[in-house]
CSV table of C-alpha atoms and ligand atoms in Angstrom, one decimal:
chain,number,residue,atom,x,y,z
Z,252,MET,CA,-22.3,-8.9,16.4
Z,253,LYS,CA,-19.3,-12.0,15.9
Z,254,VAL,CA,-17.7,-12.0,13.0
Z,255,GLY,CA,-15.0,-15.1,13.8
Z,256,ASN,CA,-14.3,-14.6,17.8
Z,257,LYS,CA,-14.2,-10.6,17.3
Z,258,HIS,CA,-17.5,-8.4,18.1
Z,259,TYR,CA,-17.8,-6.1,15.2
Z,260,GLN,CA,-20.7,-3.1,14.7
Z,261,SER,CA,-21.3,-2.2,10.7
Z,262,ILE,CA,-20.1,1.3,10.9
Z,263,TRP,CA,-17.9,2.8,13.8
Z,264,LEU,CA,-15.2,5.9,14.2
Z,265,ASP,CA,-11.7,5.0,13.2
Z,266,GLU,CA,-10.0,4.4,16.5
Z,267,SER,CA,-6.8,6.4,16.0
Z,268,ASP,CA,-8.3,9.1,13.7
Z,269,PRO,CA,-11.7,10.8,14.5
Z,270,SER,CA,-11.7,11.9,10.8
Z,271,ILE,CA,-12.2,8.5,9.6
Z,272,VAL,CA,-15.7,6.1,9.4
Z,273,ARG,CA,-14.7,2.8,9.1
Z,274,VAL,CA,-17.4,0.3,7.5
Z,275,ILE,CA,-17.5,-3.5,6.4
Z,276,ASP,CA,-17.7,-3.5,2.8
Z,277,GLN,CA,-20.7,-5.7,1.9
Z,278,GLN,CA,-19.4,-5.9,-1.9
Z,279,LYS,CA,-16.9,-7.8,-0.9
Z,280,LEU,CA,-18.7,-10.1,1.7
Z,281,PRO,CA,-18.7,-13.4,1.8
Z,282,PHE,CA,-15.8,-14.0,0.0
Z,283,TYR,CA,-13.4,-11.4,1.3
Z,284,PHE,CA,-14.0,-9.3,4.9
Z,285,GLU,CA,-12.9,-6.2,4.4
Z,286,THR,CA,-13.2,-2.8,6.0
Z,287,LYS,CA,-13.3,0.3,4.3
Z,288,GLU,CA,-12.7,4.3,5.2
Z,289,LEU,CA,-14.9,7.0,4.3
Z,290,ARG,CA,-12.9,10.6,4.5
Z,291,SER,CA,-15.6,12.9,2.9
Z,292,VAL,CA,-19.3,13.6,1.8
Z,293,ASP,CA,-18.3,11.9,-1.6
Z,294,ASP,CA,-16.8,9.0,0.0
Z,295,VAL,CA,-20.3,8.6,2.1
Z,296,PHE,CA,-22.4,9.1,-1.2
Z,297,CYS,CA,-20.7,5.9,-3.1
Z,298,ALA,CA,-20.6,4.0,-0.6
Z,299,ILE,CA,-24.4,4.4,0.1
Z,300,ASP,CA,-25.1,4.4,-3.7
Z,301,GLU,CA,-22.8,1.4,-4.3
Z,302,MET,CA,-24.3,-0.4,-1.7
Z,303,THR,CA,-20.7,-0.6,0.3
Z,304,VAL,CA,-22.9,-0.5,3.2
Z,305,ARG,CA,-26.7,-1.0,2.3
Z,306,GLY,CA,-30.1,-1.6,4.7
Z,307,ALA,CA,-32.3,0.9,6.0
Z,308,PRO,CA,-31.1,1.6,9.5
Z,309,LEU,CA,-27.2,1.3,8.2
Z,310,ILE,CA,-28.0,3.8,5.1
Z,311,GLY,CA,-29.4,6.4,7.9
Z,312,ALA,CA,-26.3,6.0,9.9
Z,313,THR,CA,-23.7,6.3,7.1
Z,314,ALA,CA,-25.7,9.9,6.0
Z,315,ALA,CA,-25.4,11.0,9.7
Z,316,PHE,CA,-21.3,10.4,9.6
Z,317,GLY,CA,-21.6,12.3,6.2
Z,318,ILE,CA,-23.1,15.5,7.7
Z,319,TYR,CA,-20.2,15.3,10.5
Z,320,LEU,CA,-17.4,14.8,7.4
Z,321,ALA,CA,-19.2,17.6,5.7
Z,322,THR,CA,-18.3,20.0,8.9
Z,323,LEU,CA,-14.8,18.7,9.1
Z,324,GLU,CA,-14.8,20.1,5.8
Z,325,ILE,CA,-15.5,23.9,6.7
Z,326,ASN,CA,-13.0,26.9,6.5
Z,327,SER,CA,-13.1,29.9,7.7
Z,328,LEU,CA,-14.6,30.8,3.8
Z,329,THR,CA,-17.1,28.1,3.8
Z,330,ASP,CA,-20.9,29.6,3.8
Z,331,VAL,CA,-21.7,27.1,6.6
Z,332,PRO,CA,-25.3,26.9,6.5
Z,333,ASP,CA,-25.3,26.6,2.4
Z,334,HIS,CA,-22.7,23.8,2.9
Z,335,LEU,CA,-24.5,21.4,5.1
Z,336,SER,CA,-27.6,22.2,3.2
Z,337,ASN,CA,-25.8,21.5,0.2
Z,338,ALA,CA,-24.4,18.2,1.3
Z,339,ALA,CA,-27.6,17.2,3.4
Z,340,ARG,CA,-29.2,17.6,-0.1
Z,341,TYR,CA,-26.9,15.2,-2.0
Z,342,LEU,CA,-26.6,12.9,0.4
Z,343,ILE,CA,-30.3,12.5,0.7
Z,344,SER,CA,-30.7,12.2,-3.4
Z,345,CYS,CA,-28.4,8.8,-3.1
Z,346,ARG,CA,-31.2,6.3,-2.6
Z,347,PRO,CA,-35.1,7.2,-2.4
Z,348,THR,CA,-36.7,4.2,-0.7
Z,349,ALA,CA,-35.7,3.7,2.8
Z,350,VAL,CA,-36.5,6.6,4.9
Z,351,ASN,CA,-33.5,6.1,7.2
Z,352,LEU,CA,-31.6,8.6,4.8
Z,353,SER,CA,-33.7,11.5,5.2
Z,354,TRP,CA,-34.4,11.2,8.6
Z,355,ALA,CA,-30.9,10.6,9.9
Z,356,VAL,CA,-29.3,13.8,7.6
Z,357,ASN,CA,-32.1,16.2,9.2
Z,358,TYR,CA,-31.7,14.9,12.5
Z,359,VAL,CA,-27.8,15.7,12.7
Z,360,LEU,CA,-28.8,19.1,10.6
Z,361,GLU,CA,-31.4,20.0,13.7
Z,362,LYS,CA,-28.7,19.2,16.4
Z,363,LEU,CA,-26.6,22.1,14.3
Z,364,ASN,CA,-29.0,24.2,13.8
Z,365,LYS,CA,-28.3,26.1,17.0
Z,366,GLY,CA,-25.4,28.3,15.8
Z,367,HIS,CA,-22.6,26.7,17.1
Z,368,SER,CA,-19.0,27.8,16.1
Z,369,SER,CA,-17.6,25.8,13.4
Z,370,GLY,CA,-14.9,23.4,16.2
Z,371,LEU,CA,-18.5,22.9,18.0
Z,372,LEU,CA,-19.9,21.8,15.4
Z,373,SER,CA,-18.0,18.9,14.5
Z,374,GLU,CA,-18.5,17.8,17.9
Z,375,LYS,CA,-22.2,18.1,17.7
Z,376,ALA,CA,-22.7,16.7,14.6
Z,377,LEU,CA,-20.4,13.5,15.6
Z,378,ALA,CA,-22.3,13.2,19.1
Z,379,ALA,CA,-25.4,13.3,17.0
Z,380,ALA,CA,-24.3,10.3,14.6
Z,381,LEU,CA,-23.0,8.3,17.1
Z,382,GLU,CA,-26.5,8.6,19.3
Z,383,ILE,CA,-28.2,7.3,16.3
Z,384,CYS,CA,-25.9,4.5,16.3
Z,385,GLU,CA,-26.4,3.9,19.9
Z,386,LYS,CA,-30.1,3.7,19.3
Z,387,GLU,CA,-30.3,2.1,16.5
Z,388,LYS,CA,-28.7,-0.9,18.6
Z,389,GLU,CA,-31.1,-0.6,21.7
Z,390,ASN,CA,-33.6,-0.2,18.8
Z,391,CYS,CA,-32.7,-3.6,17.7
Z,392,ARG,CA,-32.3,-5.4,20.8
Z,393,GLN,CA,-35.7,-4.2,21.8
Z,394,ILE,CA,-37.1,-5.9,18.4
Z,395,GLY,CA,-35.0,-9.1,19.4
Z,396,THR,CA,-36.6,-8.9,22.6
Z,397,TYR,CA,-40.6,-8.5,21.1
Z,398,GLY,CA,-39.9,-10.8,18.2
Z,399,LEU,CA,-38.4,-13.5,20.5
Z,400,GLU,CA,-41.9,-14.1,22.1
Z,401,LEU,CA,-43.1,-15.1,18.5
Z,402,ILE,CA,-41.1,-17.6,18.2
Z,403,GLU,CA,-40.7,-19.2,22.1
Z,404,SER,CA,-44.7,-19.5,21.2
Z,405,ILE,CA,-44.1,-21.7,17.9
Z,406,SER,CA,-41.6,-23.5,19.8
Z,407,LYS,CA,-43.9,-24.6,22.4
Z,408,LYS,CA,-46.7,-25.4,20.0
Z,409,LYS,CA,-44.0,-27.9,18.5
Z,410,ASN,CA,-43.2,-29.1,22.1
Z,411,GLY,CA,-40.0,-27.3,21.3
Z,412,GLU,CA,-39.4,-29.1,18.0
Z,413,GLN,CA,-37.3,-26.6,15.3
Z,414,VAL,CA,-39.0,-23.3,14.2
Z,415,ASN,CA,-38.9,-22.7,10.6
Z,416,ILE,CA,-38.3,-18.7,9.8
Z,417,LEU,CA,-38.2,-17.8,6.3
Z,418,THR,CA,-36.6,-14.3,5.9
Z,419,HIS,CA,-35.8,-11.9,2.6
Z,420,CYS,CA,-33.2,-9.8,1.6
Z,421,ASN,CA,-30.8,-9.3,4.5
Z,422,ALA,CA,-32.2,-7.3,7.4
Z,423,GLY,CA,-29.5,-8.5,9.9
Z,424,TRP,CA,-26.6,-6.5,11.4
Z,425,LEU,CA,-24.8,-5.9,8.5
Z,426,ALA,CA,-28.0,-3.6,7.6
Z,427,CYS,CA,-28.6,-2.1,11.1
Z,428,ILE,CA,-25.6,-1.2,13.4
Z,429,ASP,CA,-25.8,-4.2,15.4
Z,430,TYR,CA,-28.3,-7.4,16.0
Z,431,GLY,CA,-30.4,-6.6,13.3
Z,432,THR,CA,-34.3,-6.3,12.7
Z,433,ALA,CA,-35.5,-9.4,11.4
Z,434,THR,CA,-32.2,-11.6,12.6
Z,435,ALA,CA,-32.6,-10.0,16.3
Z,436,PRO,CA,-35.4,-12.0,17.7
Z,437,ILE,CA,-33.6,-15.3,15.9
Z,438,TYR,CA,-30.1,-14.9,17.5
Z,439,LEU,CA,-31.7,-14.1,20.7
Z,440,ALA,CA,-33.6,-17.7,20.3
Z,441,HIS,CA,-30.6,-19.4,19.4
Z,442,GLU,CA,-28.5,-17.8,22.5
Z,443,LYS,CA,-31.7,-19.3,24.4
Z,444,GLY,CA,-31.3,-22.8,23.2
Z,445,ILE,CA,-34.8,-22.5,21.0
Z,446,PRO,CA,-34.1,-24.5,17.8
Z,447,VAL,CA,-34.0,-22.4,15.2
Z,448,HIS,CA,-33.6,-22.8,11.2
Z,449,VAL,CA,-33.8,-20.3,8.5
Z,450,TRP,CA,-35.2,-20.6,5.0
Z,451,VAL,CA,-32.9,-17.7,3.5
Z,452,ASP,CA,-33.7,-16.4,-0.1
Z,453,GLU,CA,-31.1,-15.7,-2.3
Z,454,THR,CA,-32.7,-12.3,-3.0
Z,455,ARG,CA,-31.8,-11.6,-6.6
Z,456,PRO,CA,-30.4,-9.4,-8.1
Z,457,ARG,CA,-28.1,-8.5,-5.7
Z,458,ASN,CA,-28.2,-11.7,-3.5
Z,459,GLN,CA,-28.2,-10.3,0.1
Z,460,GLY,CA,-29.6,-13.2,1.4
Z,461,SER,CA,-27.0,-15.6,-0.3
Z,462,LYS,CA,-24.2,-13.1,0.4
Z,463,LEU,CA,-24.8,-11.5,3.5
Z,464,THR,CA,-28.0,-13.3,5.2
Z,465,ALA,CA,-25.9,-16.7,5.3
Z,466,TRP,CA,-22.5,-15.3,6.2
Z,467,GLU,CA,-24.5,-13.8,9.4
Z,468,LEU,CA,-26.2,-16.6,10.2
Z,469,GLY,CA,-22.9,-19.2,9.6
Z,470,GLN,CA,-20.6,-16.4,11.6
Z,471,ASN,CA,-23.2,-17.4,14.5
Z,472,GLY,CA,-23.6,-20.8,14.4
Z,473,ILE,CA,-27.6,-20.8,13.2
Z,474,PRO,CA,-28.7,-23.3,10.9
Z,475,TYR,CA,-30.0,-22.2,7.2
Z,476,THR,CA,-30.5,-23.5,4.0
Z,477,LEU,CA,-31.0,-21.3,1.1
Z,478,ILE,CA,-33.3,-21.3,-1.8
Z,479,THR,CA,-34.3,-19.4,-4.5
Z,480,ASP,CA,-36.4,-16.4,-4.7
Z,481,ASN,CA,-39.6,-18.6,-6.1
Z,482,THR,CA,-39.1,-21.7,-3.5
Z,483,GLY,CA,-40.7,-20.3,-0.3
Z,484,GLY,CA,-44.2,-20.5,-1.5
Z,485,TYR,CA,-44.0,-24.3,-2.4
Z,486,LEU,CA,-42.6,-24.5,1.4
Z,487,MET,CA,-45.5,-22.7,3.3
Z,488,GLN,CA,-47.6,-25.1,1.0
Z,489,GLN,CA,-45.6,-28.0,2.2
Z,490,LYS,CA,-46.2,-26.4,5.9
Z,491,MET,CA,-42.5,-26.1,6.5
Z,492,VAL,CA,-42.5,-22.6,7.3
Z,493,ASP,CA,-43.8,-21.7,10.5
Z,494,ILE,CA,-43.4,-17.7,10.3
Z,495,VAL,CA,-42.0,-15.5,8.0
Z,496,ILE,CA,-40.1,-12.2,9.3
Z,497,VAL,CA,-38.7,-9.6,7.3
Z,498,GLY,CA,-37.6,-6.2,7.3
Z,499,SER,CA,-38.5,-2.5,6.1
Z,500,ASP,CA,-37.3,0.4,4.1
Z,501,ARG,CA,-40.4,2.6,4.6
Z,502,THR,CA,-43.9,1.9,6.4
Z,503,THR,CA,-46.5,3.7,6.0
Z,504,ARG,CA,-48.8,5.6,9.1
Z,505,LYS,CA,-51.2,2.9,8.0
Z,506,GLY,CA,-49.1,-0.1,7.9
Z,507,ASP,CA,-48.3,-0.5,4.2
Z,508,VAL,CA,-44.6,-2.0,4.3
Z,509,ALA,CA,-42.1,-1.0,1.7
Z,510,ASN,CA,-39.1,-3.6,1.4
Z,511,LYS,CA,-36.8,-5.6,-0.8
Z,512,ILE,CA,-38.5,-6.6,-4.1
Z,513,GLY,CA,-40.2,-9.9,-3.6
Z,514,THR,CA,-41.4,-9.3,-0.2
Z,515,TYR,CA,-45.0,-8.6,-1.5
Z,516,LEU,CA,-44.9,-11.8,-3.3
Z,517,LYS,CA,-44.1,-13.8,-0.2
Z,518,ALA,CA,-46.4,-11.7,1.9
Z,519,LEU,CA,-49.1,-13.0,-0.6
Z,520,ALA,CA,-48.5,-16.7,-0.3
Z,521,ALA,CA,-47.7,-16.6,3.6
Z,522,TYR,CA,-51.8,-15.3,3.8
Z,523,ASP,CA,-52.9,-18.0,1.2
Z,524,ASN,CA,-51.5,-20.3,3.7
Z,525,ASN,CA,-52.4,-19.2,6.4
Z,526,ILE,CA,-48.7,-18.6,8.1
Z,527,PRO,CA,-47.5,-15.3,10.1
Z,528,PHE,CA,-46.1,-12.8,8.3
Z,529,TYR,CA,-44.1,-10.2,10.1
Z,530,ALA,CA,-42.2,-7.1,9.4
Z,531,ALA,CA,-39.6,-6.0,12.4
Z,532,LEU,CA,-38.6,-2.7,12.3
Z,533,PRO,CA,-37.2,0.2,14.4
Z,534,SER,CA,-39.5,3.9,14.2
Z,535,THR,CA,-37.0,5.0,12.5
Z,536,SER,CA,-38.1,3.6,9.6
Z,537,ILE,CA,-41.9,4.8,9.7
Z,538,ASP,CA,-42.6,7.6,7.4
Z,539,PHE,CA,-45.2,9.2,9.8
Z,540,GLY,CA,-45.9,11.8,7.2
Z,541,ILE,CA,-47.8,9.1,4.5
Z,542,SER,CA,-50.3,6.5,4.7
Z,543,ASP,CA,-50.6,4.7,0.7
Z,544,GLY,CA,-47.4,3.1,0.3
Z,545,LEU,CA,-48.5,2.4,-3.5
Z,546,LYS,CA,-49.1,5.8,-4.0
Z,547,GLU,CA,-46.9,7.5,-1.9
Z,548,ILE,CA,-43.2,5.8,-1.4
Z,549,GLU,CA,-40.7,6.0,-4.3
Z,550,ILE,CA,-39.5,2.9,-6.0
Z,551,GLU,CA,-35.7,2.9,-6.4
Z,552,LYS,CA,-34.9,2.0,-10.1
Z,553,ARG,CA,-31.6,0.6,-10.2
Z,554,ASP,CA,-28.7,-0.3,-13.1
Z,555,PRO,CA,-30.3,-3.0,-15.5
Z,556,GLU,CA,-26.8,-5.1,-15.4
Z,557,GLU,CA,-27.8,-5.5,-11.9
Z,558,VAL,CA,-30.4,-8.4,-13.6
Z,559,THR,CA,-28.9,-8.9,-16.9
Z,560,ASN,CA,-25.5,-10.2,-14.9
Z,561,ILE,CA,-24.6,-11.8,-11.4
Z,562,THR,CA,-21.8,-11.4,-9.0
Z,563,GLY,CA,-19.7,-14.4,-7.6
Z,564,TYR,CA,-17.1,-15.7,-6.8
Z,565,ALA,CA,-14.4,-17.9,-9.2
Z,566,ASP,CA,-11.2,-18.8,-10.1
Z,567,GLY,CA,-9.8,-16.8,-7.1
Z,568,LYS,CA,-11.7,-13.6,-7.6
Z,569,ILE,CA,-15.2,-11.5,-7.2
Z,570,GLN,CA,-16.5,-11.4,-11.0
Z,571,SER,CA,-19.6,-10.8,-12.9
Z,572,VAL,CA,-21.2,-12.9,-15.4
Z,573,ARG,CA,-23.8,-12.1,-17.9
Z,574,ILE,CA,-26.7,-14.9,-17.4
Z,575,CYS,CA,-28.6,-13.7,-20.9
Z,576,PRO,CA,-28.4,-12.6,-24.3
Z,577,GLU,CA,-26.1,-9.5,-25.2
Z,578,ASN,CA,-28.6,-6.2,-25.4
Z,579,THR,CA,-31.2,-8.2,-23.1
Z,580,LEU,CA,-33.4,-5.7,-22.1
Z,581,ALA,CA,-33.9,-5.5,-18.4
Z,582,ALA,CA,-35.9,-3.4,-15.4
Z,583,ASN,CA,-34.8,-3.5,-12.2
Z,584,TYR,CA,-37.0,-2.2,-9.3
Z,585,GLY,CA,-35.2,-2.7,-5.9
Z,586,PHE,CA,-38.6,-2.4,-3.8
Z,587,ASP,CA,-41.8,-3.4,-3.6
Z,588,ILE,CA,-45.0,-2.6,-1.6
Z,589,THR,CA,-46.9,-5.4,1.1
Z,590,PRO,CA,-50.0,-3.5,1.8
Z,591,ALA,CA,-50.8,-3.5,5.6
Z,592,ARG,CA,-53.8,-6.3,4.7
Z,593,LEU,CA,-51.5,-8.9,4.1
Z,594,ILE,CA,-49.3,-7.8,7.3
Z,595,THR,CA,-49.8,-10.0,10.7
Z,596,GLY,CA,-48.0,-7.6,12.8
Z,597,LEU,CA,-44.9,-5.2,12.9
Z,598,ILE,CA,-42.3,-6.1,15.3
Z,599,THR,CA,-40.8,-2.6,16.8
Z,600,GLU,CA,-38.8,-0.8,19.6
Z,601,LYS,CA,-41.9,-0.4,21.3
Z,602,GLY,CA,-43.5,-3.9,21.1
Z,603,ILE,CA,-45.8,-5.6,18.3
Z,604,CYS,CA,-48.7,-4.1,16.6
Z,605,LYS,CA,-50.9,-4.6,14.4
Z,606,ALA,CA,-50.5,-2.7,11.1
Z,607,THR,CA,-52.9,-0.4,11.4
Z,608,GLU,CA,-53.1,3.4,11.8
Z,609,GLN,CA,-55.4,2.7,15.1
Z,610,ASP,CA,-52.2,0.5,16.4
Z,611,ILE,CA,-49.3,2.1,15.2
Z,612,LYS,CA,-51.1,5.9,16.4
Z,613,LYS,CA,-51.4,3.6,19.9
Z,614,MET,CA,-47.2,2.3,20.2
Z,615,PHE,CA,-46.2,5.8,18.7
Z,616,SER,CA,-48.3,8.5,19.3
Z,617,ASP,CA,-45.8,11.3,20.0
Z,618,LYS,CA,-45.2,10.9,16.7
Z,619,PHE,CA,-48.4,11.6,15.3
Z,620,SER,CA,-49.7,15.3,14.9
F,167,MRU,O1,-30.9,-2.9,-1.7
F,167,MRU,P1,-30.7,-3.0,0.3
F,167,MRU,O2,-29.8,-4.1,0.5
F,167,MRU,O3,-30.3,-1.5,1.2
F,167,MRU,O4,-32.6,-3.3,0.9
F,167,MRU,C1,-32.5,-3.6,2.0
F,167,MRU,C2,-33.4,-4.2,2.4
F,167,MRU,O5,-34.7,-4.0,1.8
F,167,MRU,C3,-33.9,-4.7,4.0
F,167,MRU,O6,-34.4,-5.4,4.5
F,167,MRU,C4,-34.5,-3.4,4.6
F,167,MRU,O7,-33.5,-2.3,4.5
F,167,MRU,C5,-34.4,-3.1,6.1
F,167,MRU,S1,-32.8,-3.5,6.8
F,167,MRU,C6,-33.0,-3.5,8.5
C-alpha cells in the first residue's frame, strides 16, 4: 500500500543483496518510517519476538525467509537436516498463538525435503518464501473483494450514507504483505468512492490500533476516529457502528477465532446490539487440526512491563513511561478467543462463510481429512 507516494510491502528481499531481507520497523511507527535488515535466523527471531514485525500473515512470511537465511548459513561442515530442523524449531518457538508461523516454516521445509544440493536449497527456500508472499497478497486481495460486498450492501441500506466500521488491533497491510485482511475491504470501498469511516481501537497494551492502523488509514486518506478499547460497546448501543471487522491469528475448524486481546469483548457487545461481527482471515490462519479454541489454542503471555508502561513519542524521541505505582503486579495476555457462536461470518480468500465446521468444510474441503 502507499506510504507517501511510494508503494510498499511490509517485507521484501533487498534489491542489491539477496542475503538481506528488509522489513518495515513497526516498533518505530508512526513516529519514524524506517526499514530494518534481517541477515540471519537470529535477526528473524528477534524481529518477530520484539514485534518489529507482527500480525499473523507477516509473522509467517518472515519466518519463511528465516529458513531461507538458515540455508545461507550452510557450509561444507554443516549437518544440513539438523541445521534446518534446529532453525525451524527455534523460529516456531518465538510466538505461540499465530498459526501462520508454524504453517509457513513447515511449508518451506517441505519444499526442501527433496534432497536438493545445498546451493539449490537456498534457491528453493527463497522461491518458497516469495511464493508465500505472493499467495498472501492474493489472499488479501480476494478477502477485500468479498468483504467489499458487505460494505456495499450496508451502504445501499443507508442510501449511500457513510458506513461506520469498527476494528481492533492492526489487521492491515502492515500485518500481512499488502492490502491487509480486515482493512482490505475498507481500502477497496474507499477506492470505489463508497463513504466509509473507521472506529480504531487503540488496542492496549502495545497500541497497534493507535500506532499502526491509524497510520495506515491516514496514509491512504481514509477517515478514522481513534477510540479507547472500552468505547466500542457504547458506540454500538448508540447505533454508531454498522459492522465490526477484525483479523485472526488462529481460527479452528469449528470457527472459534483467536485474535488480539479485547476482540472477544467487542464480539459480545456486537452480539448484544445485533451488529454484524466478521473475522477476515486467509486460510493460512485456519488451524484445521483443532476444534475447540478455548481448550486447544495457546494464548501468548508477554512481558508485564508492556502493561505497566506505555510507549509513545515526546521530546523528540520514542520513550516508555510507567502508568502505575512502582512494583505493580501486571498480567499481559496477548490474545483471546471469540467463540464461533458470536461470529456472523468469516471473510476468506474463497468467500464469506459461517463460523461453523460444516460451512468451513464446504469452503476448504481439501483441508479436511
Ligand atoms: O500481537 P500482534 O500485533 O501480532 O497481533 C496481531 C493481531 O491480533 C491481528 O489481528 C492478527 O494477527 C491478524 S493480522 C492480519
